[in-house]
mmCIF file of C-alpha atoms in Angstrom:
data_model
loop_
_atom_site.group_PDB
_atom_site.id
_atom_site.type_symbol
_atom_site.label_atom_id
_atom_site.label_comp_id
_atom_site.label_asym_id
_atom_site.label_seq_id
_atom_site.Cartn_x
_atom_site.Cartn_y
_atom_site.Cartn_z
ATOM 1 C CA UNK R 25 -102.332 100.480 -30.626
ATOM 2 C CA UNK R 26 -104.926 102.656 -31.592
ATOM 3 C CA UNK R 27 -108.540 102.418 -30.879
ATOM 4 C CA UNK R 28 -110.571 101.908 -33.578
ATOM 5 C CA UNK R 29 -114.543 100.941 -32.490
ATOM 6 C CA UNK R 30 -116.213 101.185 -35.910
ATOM 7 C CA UNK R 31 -115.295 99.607 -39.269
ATOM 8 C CA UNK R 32 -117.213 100.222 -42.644
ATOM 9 C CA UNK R 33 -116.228 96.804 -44.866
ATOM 10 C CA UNK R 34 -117.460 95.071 -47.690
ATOM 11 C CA UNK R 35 -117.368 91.341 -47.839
ATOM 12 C CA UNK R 36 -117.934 88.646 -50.820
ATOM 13 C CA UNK R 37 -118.194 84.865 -50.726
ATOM 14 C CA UNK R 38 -117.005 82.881 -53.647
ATOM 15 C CA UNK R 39 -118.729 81.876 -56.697
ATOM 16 C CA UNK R 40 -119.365 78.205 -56.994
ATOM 17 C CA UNK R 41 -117.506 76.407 -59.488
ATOM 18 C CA UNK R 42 -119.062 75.332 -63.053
ATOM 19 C CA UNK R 43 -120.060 71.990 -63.733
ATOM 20 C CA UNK R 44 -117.966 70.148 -66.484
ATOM 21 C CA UNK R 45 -119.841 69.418 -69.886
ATOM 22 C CA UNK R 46 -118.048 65.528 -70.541
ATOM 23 C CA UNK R 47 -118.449 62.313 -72.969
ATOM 24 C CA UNK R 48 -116.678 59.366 -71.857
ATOM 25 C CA UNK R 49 -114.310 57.742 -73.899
ATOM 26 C CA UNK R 50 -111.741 54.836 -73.615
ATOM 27 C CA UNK R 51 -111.017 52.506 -75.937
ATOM 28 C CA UNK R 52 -113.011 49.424 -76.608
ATOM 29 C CA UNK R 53 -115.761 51.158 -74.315
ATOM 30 C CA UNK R 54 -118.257 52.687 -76.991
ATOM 31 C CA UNK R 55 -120.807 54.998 -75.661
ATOM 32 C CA UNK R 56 -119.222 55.804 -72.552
ATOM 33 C CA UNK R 57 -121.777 58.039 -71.823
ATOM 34 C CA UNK R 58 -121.842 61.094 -69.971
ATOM 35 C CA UNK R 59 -118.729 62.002 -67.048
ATOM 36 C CA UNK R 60 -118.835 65.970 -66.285
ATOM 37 C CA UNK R 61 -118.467 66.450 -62.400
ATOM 38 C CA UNK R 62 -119.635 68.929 -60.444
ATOM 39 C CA UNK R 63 -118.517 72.333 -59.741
ATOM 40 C CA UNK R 64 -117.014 73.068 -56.358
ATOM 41 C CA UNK R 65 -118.814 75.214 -54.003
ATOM 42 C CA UNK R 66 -117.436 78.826 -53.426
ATOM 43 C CA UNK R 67 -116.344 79.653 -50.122
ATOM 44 C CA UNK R 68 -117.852 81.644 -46.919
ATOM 45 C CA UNK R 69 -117.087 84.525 -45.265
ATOM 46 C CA UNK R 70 -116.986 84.173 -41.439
ATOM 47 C CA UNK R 71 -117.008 85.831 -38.638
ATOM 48 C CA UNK R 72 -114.846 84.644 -35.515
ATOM 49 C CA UNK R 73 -115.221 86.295 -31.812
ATOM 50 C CA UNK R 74 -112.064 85.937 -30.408
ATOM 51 C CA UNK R 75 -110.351 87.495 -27.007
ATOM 52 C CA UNK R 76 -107.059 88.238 -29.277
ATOM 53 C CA UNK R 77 -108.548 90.932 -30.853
ATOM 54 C CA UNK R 78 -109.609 93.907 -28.744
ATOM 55 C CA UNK R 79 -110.107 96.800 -31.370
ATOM 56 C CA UNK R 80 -111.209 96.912 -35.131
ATOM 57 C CA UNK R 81 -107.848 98.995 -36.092
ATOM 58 C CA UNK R 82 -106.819 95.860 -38.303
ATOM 59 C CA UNK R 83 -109.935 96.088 -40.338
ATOM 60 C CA UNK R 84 -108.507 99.538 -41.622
ATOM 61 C CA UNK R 85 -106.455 98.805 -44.328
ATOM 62 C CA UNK R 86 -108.459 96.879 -46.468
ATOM 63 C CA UNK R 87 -111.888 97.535 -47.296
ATOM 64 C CA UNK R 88 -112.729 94.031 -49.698
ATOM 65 C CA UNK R 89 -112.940 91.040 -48.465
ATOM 66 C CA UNK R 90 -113.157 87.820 -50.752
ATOM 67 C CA UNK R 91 -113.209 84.804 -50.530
ATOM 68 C CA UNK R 92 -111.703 82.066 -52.508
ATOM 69 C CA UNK R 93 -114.004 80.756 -56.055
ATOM 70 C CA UNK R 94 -114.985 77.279 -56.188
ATOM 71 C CA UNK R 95 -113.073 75.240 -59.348
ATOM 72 C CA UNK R 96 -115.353 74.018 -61.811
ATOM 73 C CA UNK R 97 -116.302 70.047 -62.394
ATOM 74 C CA UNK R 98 -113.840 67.420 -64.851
ATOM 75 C CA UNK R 99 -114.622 64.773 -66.867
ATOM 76 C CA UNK R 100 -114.347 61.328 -65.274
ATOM 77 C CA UNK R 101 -116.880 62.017 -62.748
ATOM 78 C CA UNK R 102 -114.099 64.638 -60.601
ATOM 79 C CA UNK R 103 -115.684 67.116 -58.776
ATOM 80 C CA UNK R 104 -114.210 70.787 -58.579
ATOM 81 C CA UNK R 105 -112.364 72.068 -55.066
ATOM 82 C CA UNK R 106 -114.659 74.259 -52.957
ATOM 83 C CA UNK R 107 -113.438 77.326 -52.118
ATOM 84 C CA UNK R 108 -111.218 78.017 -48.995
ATOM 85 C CA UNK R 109 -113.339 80.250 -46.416
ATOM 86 C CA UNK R 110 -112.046 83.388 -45.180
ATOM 87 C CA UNK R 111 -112.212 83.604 -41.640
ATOM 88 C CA UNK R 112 -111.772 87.649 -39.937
ATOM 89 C CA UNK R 113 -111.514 87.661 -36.714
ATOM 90 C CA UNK R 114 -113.464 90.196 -34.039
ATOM 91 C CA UNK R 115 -113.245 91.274 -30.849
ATOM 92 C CA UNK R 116 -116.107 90.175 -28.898
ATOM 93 C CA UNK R 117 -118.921 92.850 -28.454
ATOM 94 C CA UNK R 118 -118.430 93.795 -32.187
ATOM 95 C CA UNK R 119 -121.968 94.197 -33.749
ATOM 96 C CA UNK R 120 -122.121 93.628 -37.360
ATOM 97 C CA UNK R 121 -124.903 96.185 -39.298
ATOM 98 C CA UNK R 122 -125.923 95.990 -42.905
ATOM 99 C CA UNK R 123 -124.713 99.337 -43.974
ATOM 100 C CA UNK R 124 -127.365 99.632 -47.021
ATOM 101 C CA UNK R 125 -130.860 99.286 -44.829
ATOM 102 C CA UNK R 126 -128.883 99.868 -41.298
ATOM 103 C CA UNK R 127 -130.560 96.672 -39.901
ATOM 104 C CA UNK R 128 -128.107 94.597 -37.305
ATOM 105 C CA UNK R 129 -127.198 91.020 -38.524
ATOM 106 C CA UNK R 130 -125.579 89.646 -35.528
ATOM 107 C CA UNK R 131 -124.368 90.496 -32.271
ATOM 108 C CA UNK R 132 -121.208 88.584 -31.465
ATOM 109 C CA UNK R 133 -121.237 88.555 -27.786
ATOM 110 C CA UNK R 134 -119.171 85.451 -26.674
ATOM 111 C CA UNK R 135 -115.628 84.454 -27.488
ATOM 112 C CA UNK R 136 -114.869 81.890 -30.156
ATOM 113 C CA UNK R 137 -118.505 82.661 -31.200
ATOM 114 C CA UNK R 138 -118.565 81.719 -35.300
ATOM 115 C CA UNK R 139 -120.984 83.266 -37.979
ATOM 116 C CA UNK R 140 -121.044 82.579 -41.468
ATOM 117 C CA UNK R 141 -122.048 86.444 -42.391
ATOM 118 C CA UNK R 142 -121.919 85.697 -46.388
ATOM 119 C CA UNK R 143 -122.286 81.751 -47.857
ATOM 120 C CA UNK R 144 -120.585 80.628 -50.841
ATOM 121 C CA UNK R 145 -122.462 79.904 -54.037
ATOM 122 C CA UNK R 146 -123.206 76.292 -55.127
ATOM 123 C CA UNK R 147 -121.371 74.794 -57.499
ATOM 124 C CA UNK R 148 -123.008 73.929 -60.880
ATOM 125 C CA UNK R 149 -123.477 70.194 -61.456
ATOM 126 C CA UNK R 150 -122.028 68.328 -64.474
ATOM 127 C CA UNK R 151 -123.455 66.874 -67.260
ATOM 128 C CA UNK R 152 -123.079 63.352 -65.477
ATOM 129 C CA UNK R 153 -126.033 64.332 -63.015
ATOM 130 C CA UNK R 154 -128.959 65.163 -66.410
ATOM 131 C CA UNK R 155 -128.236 61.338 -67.618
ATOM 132 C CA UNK R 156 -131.787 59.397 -67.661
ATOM 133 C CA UNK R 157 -133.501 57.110 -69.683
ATOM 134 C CA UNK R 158 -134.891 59.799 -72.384
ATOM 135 C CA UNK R 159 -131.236 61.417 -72.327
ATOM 136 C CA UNK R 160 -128.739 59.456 -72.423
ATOM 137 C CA UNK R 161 -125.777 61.908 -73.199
ATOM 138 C CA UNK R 162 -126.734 65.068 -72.015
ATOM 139 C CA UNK R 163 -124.328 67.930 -73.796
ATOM 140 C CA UNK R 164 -125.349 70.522 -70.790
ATOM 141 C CA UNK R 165 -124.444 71.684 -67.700
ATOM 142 C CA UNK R 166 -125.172 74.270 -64.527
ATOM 143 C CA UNK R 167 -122.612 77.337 -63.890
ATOM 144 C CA UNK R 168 -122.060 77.790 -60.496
ATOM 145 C CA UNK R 169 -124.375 80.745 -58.273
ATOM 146 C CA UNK R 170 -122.903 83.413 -57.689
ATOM 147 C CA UNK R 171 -121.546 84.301 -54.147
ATOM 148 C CA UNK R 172 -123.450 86.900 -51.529
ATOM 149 C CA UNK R 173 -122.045 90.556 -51.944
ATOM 150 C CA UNK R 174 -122.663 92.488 -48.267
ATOM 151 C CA UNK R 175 -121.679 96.220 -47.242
ATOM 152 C CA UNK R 176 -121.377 96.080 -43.029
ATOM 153 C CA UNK R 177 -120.606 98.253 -40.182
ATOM 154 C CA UNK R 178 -119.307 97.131 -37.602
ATOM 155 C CA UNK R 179 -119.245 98.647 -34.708
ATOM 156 C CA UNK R 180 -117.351 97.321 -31.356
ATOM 157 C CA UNK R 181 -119.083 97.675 -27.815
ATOM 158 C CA UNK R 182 -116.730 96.991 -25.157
ATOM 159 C CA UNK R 183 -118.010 94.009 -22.999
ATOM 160 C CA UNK R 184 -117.403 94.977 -19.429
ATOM 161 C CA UNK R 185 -118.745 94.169 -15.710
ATOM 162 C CA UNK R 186 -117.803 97.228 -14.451
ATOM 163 C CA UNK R 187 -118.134 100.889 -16.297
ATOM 164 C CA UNK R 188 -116.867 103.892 -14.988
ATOM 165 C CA UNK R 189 -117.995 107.023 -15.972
ATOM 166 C CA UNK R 190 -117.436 110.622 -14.733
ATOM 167 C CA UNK R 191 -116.754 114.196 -15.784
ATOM 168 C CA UNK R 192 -112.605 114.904 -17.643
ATOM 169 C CA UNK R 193 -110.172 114.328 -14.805
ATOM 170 C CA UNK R 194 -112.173 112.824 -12.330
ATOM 171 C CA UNK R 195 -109.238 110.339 -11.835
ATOM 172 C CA UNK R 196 -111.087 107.753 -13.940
ATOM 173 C CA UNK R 197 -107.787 106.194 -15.515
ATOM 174 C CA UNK R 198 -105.655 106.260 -12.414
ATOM 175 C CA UNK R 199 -108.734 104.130 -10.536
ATOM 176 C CA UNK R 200 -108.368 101.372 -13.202
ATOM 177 C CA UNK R 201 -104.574 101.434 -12.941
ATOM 178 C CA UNK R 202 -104.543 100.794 -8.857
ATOM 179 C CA UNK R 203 -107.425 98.446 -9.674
ATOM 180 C CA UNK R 204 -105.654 96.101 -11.939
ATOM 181 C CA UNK R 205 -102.604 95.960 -14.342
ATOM 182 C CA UNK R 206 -104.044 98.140 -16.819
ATOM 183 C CA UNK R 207 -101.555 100.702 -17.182
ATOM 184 C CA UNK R 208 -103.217 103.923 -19.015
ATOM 185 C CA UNK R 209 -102.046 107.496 -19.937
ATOM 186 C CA UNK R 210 -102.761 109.530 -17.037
ATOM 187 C CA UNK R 211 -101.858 113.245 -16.790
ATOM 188 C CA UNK R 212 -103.032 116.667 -15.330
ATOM 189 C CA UNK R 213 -105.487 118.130 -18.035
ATOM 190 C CA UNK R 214 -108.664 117.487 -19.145
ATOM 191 C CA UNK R 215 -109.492 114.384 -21.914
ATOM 192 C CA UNK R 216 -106.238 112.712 -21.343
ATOM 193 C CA UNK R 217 -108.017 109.625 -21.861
ATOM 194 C CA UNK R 218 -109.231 109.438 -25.211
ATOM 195 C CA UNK R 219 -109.274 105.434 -25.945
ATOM 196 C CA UNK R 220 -111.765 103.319 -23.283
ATOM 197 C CA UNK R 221 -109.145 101.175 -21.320
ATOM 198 C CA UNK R 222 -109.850 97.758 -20.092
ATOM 199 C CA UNK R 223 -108.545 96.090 -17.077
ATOM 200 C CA UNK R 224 -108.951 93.028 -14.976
ATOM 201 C CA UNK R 225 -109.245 92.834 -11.182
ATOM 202 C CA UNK R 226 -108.598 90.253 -9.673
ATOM 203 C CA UNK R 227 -109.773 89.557 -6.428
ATOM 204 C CA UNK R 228 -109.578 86.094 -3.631
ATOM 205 C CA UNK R 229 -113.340 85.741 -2.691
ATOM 206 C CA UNK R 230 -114.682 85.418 -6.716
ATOM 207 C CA UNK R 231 -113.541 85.350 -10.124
ATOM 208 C CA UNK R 232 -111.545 88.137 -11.574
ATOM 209 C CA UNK R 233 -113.992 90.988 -13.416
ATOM 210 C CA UNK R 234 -113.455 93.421 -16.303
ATOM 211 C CA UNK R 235 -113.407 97.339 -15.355
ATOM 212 C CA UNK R 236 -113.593 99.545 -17.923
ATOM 213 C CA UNK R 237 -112.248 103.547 -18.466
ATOM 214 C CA UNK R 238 -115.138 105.108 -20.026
ATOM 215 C CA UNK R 239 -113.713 108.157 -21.769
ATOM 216 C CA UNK R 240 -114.663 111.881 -19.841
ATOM 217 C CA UNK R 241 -118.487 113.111 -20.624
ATOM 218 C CA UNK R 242 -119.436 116.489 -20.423
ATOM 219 C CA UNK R 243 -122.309 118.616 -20.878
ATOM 220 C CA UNK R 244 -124.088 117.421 -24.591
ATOM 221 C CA UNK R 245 -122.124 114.592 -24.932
ATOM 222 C CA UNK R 246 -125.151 112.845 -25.585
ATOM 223 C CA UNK R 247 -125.382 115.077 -29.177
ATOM 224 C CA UNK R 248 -121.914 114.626 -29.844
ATOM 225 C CA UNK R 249 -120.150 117.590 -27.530
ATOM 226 C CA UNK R 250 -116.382 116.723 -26.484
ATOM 227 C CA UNK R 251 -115.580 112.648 -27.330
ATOM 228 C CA UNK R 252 -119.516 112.706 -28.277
ATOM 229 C CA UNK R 253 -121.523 109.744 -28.285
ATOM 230 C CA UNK R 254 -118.423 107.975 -29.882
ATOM 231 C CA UNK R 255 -117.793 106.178 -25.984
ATOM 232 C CA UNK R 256 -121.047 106.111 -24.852
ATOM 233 C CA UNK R 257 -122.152 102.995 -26.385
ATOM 234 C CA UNK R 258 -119.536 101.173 -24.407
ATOM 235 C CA UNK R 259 -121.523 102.101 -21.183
ATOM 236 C CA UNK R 260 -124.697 100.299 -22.373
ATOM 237 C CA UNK R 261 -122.438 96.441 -22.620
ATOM 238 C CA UNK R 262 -121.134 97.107 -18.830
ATOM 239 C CA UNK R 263 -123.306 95.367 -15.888
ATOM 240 C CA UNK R 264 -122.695 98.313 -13.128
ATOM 241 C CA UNK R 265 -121.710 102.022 -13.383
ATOM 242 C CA UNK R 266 -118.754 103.059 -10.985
ATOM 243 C CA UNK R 267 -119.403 106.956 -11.436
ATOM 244 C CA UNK R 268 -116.600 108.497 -10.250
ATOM 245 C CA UNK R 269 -116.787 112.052 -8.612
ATOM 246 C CA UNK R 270 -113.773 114.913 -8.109
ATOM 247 C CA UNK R 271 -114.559 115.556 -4.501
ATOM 248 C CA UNK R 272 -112.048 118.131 -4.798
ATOM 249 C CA UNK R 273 -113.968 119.685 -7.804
ATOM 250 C CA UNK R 274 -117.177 119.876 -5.436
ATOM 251 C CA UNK R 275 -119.641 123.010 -5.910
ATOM 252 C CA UNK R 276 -120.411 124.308 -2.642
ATOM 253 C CA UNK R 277 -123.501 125.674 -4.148
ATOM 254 C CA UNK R 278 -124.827 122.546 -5.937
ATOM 255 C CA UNK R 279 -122.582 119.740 -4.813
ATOM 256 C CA UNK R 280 -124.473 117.077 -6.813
ATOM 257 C CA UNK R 281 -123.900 119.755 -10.479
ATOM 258 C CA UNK R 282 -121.112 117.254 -11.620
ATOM 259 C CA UNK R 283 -122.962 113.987 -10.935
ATOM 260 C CA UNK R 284 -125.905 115.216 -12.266
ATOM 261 C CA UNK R 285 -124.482 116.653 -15.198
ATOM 262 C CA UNK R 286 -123.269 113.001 -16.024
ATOM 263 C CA UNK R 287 -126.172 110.988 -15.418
ATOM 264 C CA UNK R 288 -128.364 113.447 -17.476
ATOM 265 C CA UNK R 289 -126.263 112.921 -20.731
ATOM 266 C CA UNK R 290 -126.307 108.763 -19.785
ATOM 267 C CA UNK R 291 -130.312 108.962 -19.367
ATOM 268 C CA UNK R 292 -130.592 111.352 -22.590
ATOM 269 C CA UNK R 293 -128.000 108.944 -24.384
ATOM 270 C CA UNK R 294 -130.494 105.984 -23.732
ATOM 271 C CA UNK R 295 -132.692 105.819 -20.824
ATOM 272 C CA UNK R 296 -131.798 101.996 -19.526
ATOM 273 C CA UNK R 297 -128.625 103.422 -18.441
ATOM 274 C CA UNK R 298 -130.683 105.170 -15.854
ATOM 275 C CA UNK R 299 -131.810 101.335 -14.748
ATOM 276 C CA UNK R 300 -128.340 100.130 -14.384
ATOM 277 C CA UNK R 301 -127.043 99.443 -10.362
ATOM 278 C CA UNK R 302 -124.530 102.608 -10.005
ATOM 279 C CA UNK R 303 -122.278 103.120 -7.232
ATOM 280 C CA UNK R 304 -121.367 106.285 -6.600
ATOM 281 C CA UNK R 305 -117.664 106.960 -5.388
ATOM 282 C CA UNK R 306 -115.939 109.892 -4.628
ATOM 283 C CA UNK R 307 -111.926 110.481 -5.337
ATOM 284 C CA UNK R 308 -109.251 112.553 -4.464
ATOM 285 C CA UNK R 309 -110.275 111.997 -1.019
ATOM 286 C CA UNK R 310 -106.074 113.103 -0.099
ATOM 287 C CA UNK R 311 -106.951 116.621 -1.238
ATOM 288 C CA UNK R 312 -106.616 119.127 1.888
ATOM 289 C CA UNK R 313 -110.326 120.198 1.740
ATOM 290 C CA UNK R 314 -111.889 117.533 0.254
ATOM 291 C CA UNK R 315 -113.212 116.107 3.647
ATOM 292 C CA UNK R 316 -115.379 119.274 3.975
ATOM 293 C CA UNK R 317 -116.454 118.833 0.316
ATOM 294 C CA UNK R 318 -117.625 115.270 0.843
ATOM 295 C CA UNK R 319 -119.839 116.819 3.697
ATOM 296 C CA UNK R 320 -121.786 118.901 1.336
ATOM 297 C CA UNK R 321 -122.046 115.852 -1.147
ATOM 298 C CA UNK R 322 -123.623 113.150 1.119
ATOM 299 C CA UNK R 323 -125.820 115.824 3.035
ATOM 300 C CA UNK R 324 -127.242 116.724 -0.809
ATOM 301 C CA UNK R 325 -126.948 113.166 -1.377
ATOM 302 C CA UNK R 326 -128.616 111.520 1.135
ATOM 303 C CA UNK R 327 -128.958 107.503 1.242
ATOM 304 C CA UNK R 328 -127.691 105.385 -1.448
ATOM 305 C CA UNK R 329 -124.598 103.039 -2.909
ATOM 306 C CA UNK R 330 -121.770 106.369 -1.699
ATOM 307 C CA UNK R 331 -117.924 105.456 -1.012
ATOM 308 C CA UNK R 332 -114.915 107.952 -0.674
ATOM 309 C CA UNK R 333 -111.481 106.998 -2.093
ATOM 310 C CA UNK R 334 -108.389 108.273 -2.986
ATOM 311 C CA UNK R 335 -107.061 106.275 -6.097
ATOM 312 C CA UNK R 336 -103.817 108.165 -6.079
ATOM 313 C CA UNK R 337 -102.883 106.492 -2.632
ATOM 314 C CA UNK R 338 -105.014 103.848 -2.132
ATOM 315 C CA UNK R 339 -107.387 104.666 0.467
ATOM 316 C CA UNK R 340 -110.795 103.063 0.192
ATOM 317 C CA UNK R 341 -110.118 101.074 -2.494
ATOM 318 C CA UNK R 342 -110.591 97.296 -0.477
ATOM 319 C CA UNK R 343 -113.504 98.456 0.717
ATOM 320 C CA UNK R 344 -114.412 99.667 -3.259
ATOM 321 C CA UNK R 345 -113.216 96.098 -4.611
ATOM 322 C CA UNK R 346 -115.434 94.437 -2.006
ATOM 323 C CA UNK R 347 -118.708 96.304 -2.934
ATOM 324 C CA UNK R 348 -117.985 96.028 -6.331
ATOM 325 C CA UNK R 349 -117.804 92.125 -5.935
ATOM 326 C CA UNK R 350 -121.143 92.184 -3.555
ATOM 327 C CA UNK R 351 -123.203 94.258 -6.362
ATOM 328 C CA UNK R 352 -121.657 91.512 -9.164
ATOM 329 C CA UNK R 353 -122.601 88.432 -6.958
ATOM 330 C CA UNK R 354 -125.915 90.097 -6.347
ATOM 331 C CA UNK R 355 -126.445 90.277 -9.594
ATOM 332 C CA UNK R 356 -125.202 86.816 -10.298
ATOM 333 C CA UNK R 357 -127.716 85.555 -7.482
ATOM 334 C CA UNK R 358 -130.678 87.462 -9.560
ATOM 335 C CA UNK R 359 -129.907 86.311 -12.970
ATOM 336 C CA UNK R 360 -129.640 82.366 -12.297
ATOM 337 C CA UNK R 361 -132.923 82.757 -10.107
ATOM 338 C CA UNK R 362 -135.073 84.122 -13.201
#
């Protein structure tokens, strides 16, 4: 399916229904009086979070959404049907922006999560309601309000535990894949991954987590070079940054160039990236002169959260899985403390 991470839409609740203008009358029962129900409300437009969604590419097709009118009142005291709601369903991390003053309305973080983004109008009330003692049949009645008109953006930030980030062709896709089930396009060339690819690893000391491909970043990216700032909002949802290095790829000259290069565009992209716990991992560790590489790297380095891997084979990767679950427990540990 394709990946679609921003929507433009416009949505609109019902009108309520019209209350009914009605005189009672049966037979032997003079001056009935006054019987006009009351219009039925018009119905809502909601938002649902749910985990079966997992891109905005249905929201595509179909830029209006209504819901349904409320029915207006009837005599003999009957009250009008309300409106059905329309319910659209989100994938959770969407964000949903007025698009005319660019203010956010709601962040829909958590699954099943419900918000009623536009409420239906009232329905009028009948002529049954303005009876009193002064006005005994009252010939009038209320039209039902109108519903709430709303242009949104909505834009989808992928909710993951684990981010990983690095240059085109650091191996960032074939990682995920030995990580979990995810099964992404993985070739030779640079950009092959050009949709961020979730997948879930599970693991026999702690609950399963969510890793997530973030597509390659290169030089700019921050002002919309290469894939552009299009992916990097995906890195601000995750908890940790996995930012994988080609050890292969290694400058001899400046062996930290490509990691740098990376977490300059994150910091210039928004600076609380730069606050996020990042583990540093180098791949492609099978490589014939890679080992001497990796030298240059942790001399330049120095001390800090640095593994070696080879995703392609496997090597390294327990030991990868087991920090990655230590820096999520930490975390864990910190969060229920404050």
């Amino acid at each position: 399916m394709k990946f679609i991470d921003e929507a433009r839409i416009t949505v609109q609740s019902g009108k309520g229904g019209a209350g009914c203008v009605s005189l009672r009358r049966e037979k032997y029962i003079p001056k009935g009086g006054p019987d006009g129900g009351d219009g039925g409300r018009g119905g809502d437009v909601i938002f649902q979070a749910t985990n079966k969604k997992r891109t905005l590419y249905h929201l595509q097709f179909q830029r209006l959404y209504k819901a349904k009118n409320g029915s207006g009142g009837q005599g003999n005291n009957r009250a009008g049907k309300g409106g059905e709601d329309l319910i659209i369903e989100l994938p959770p991390g969407t964000l949903v922006i007025d698009a005319d003053t660019g203010d956010l309305i709601k962040d829909l973080v958590e699954p099943d999560e419900v918000f009623v983004v536009a409420k239906g109008g009232r329905g009028g009330l009948g002529n049954a309601r303005f009876k009193s003692s002064t006005n005994r049949t009252p010939r009038f009645a209320q039209p039902g309000e109108p519903g709430q008109t709303l242009n949104l953006r909505l834009e989808l930030k992928l909710l993951a535990d684990v981010g990983v980030v690095g240059l085109p062709n650091a191996g960032k896709s074939t990682l995920v894949s030995a990580l979990s089930s995810a099964r992404p396009k993985i070739a030779d060339y640079p950009f092959t991954t050009l949709t961020p690819n979730l997948g879930v690893v599970r693991t026999s000391r702690r609950e399963p987590f969510i890793i997530a491909d973030i597509p390659g970043l290169i030089e700019g990216a921050h002002t919309g070079t290469g894939l552009g700032i299009q992916f990097l909002r995906h890195v601000e949802r995750t908890r940790v940054l996995l930012h994988l290095v080609d050890a292969a790829a290694i400058d001899a000259d400046h062996p930290l160039r490509d990691l740098d290069a990376v977490n300059r565009e994150l910091h210039q992209y928004s600076p609380k990236l730069s606050e996020k716990p990042q583990l540093v991992v180098l791949n492609k560790m099978d490589v014939t002169w890679a080992e001497d590489a990796a030298s240059l790297f942790k001399e330049a380095f120095g001390k800090g959260n640095l593994l070696t891997i080879s995703a392609a084979t496997g090597e390294g990767l327990d030991r990868l899985t087991e920090t990655l679950c230590n820096l999520l427990d930490q975390m864990d540990e910190a969060q229920s403390e404050e």
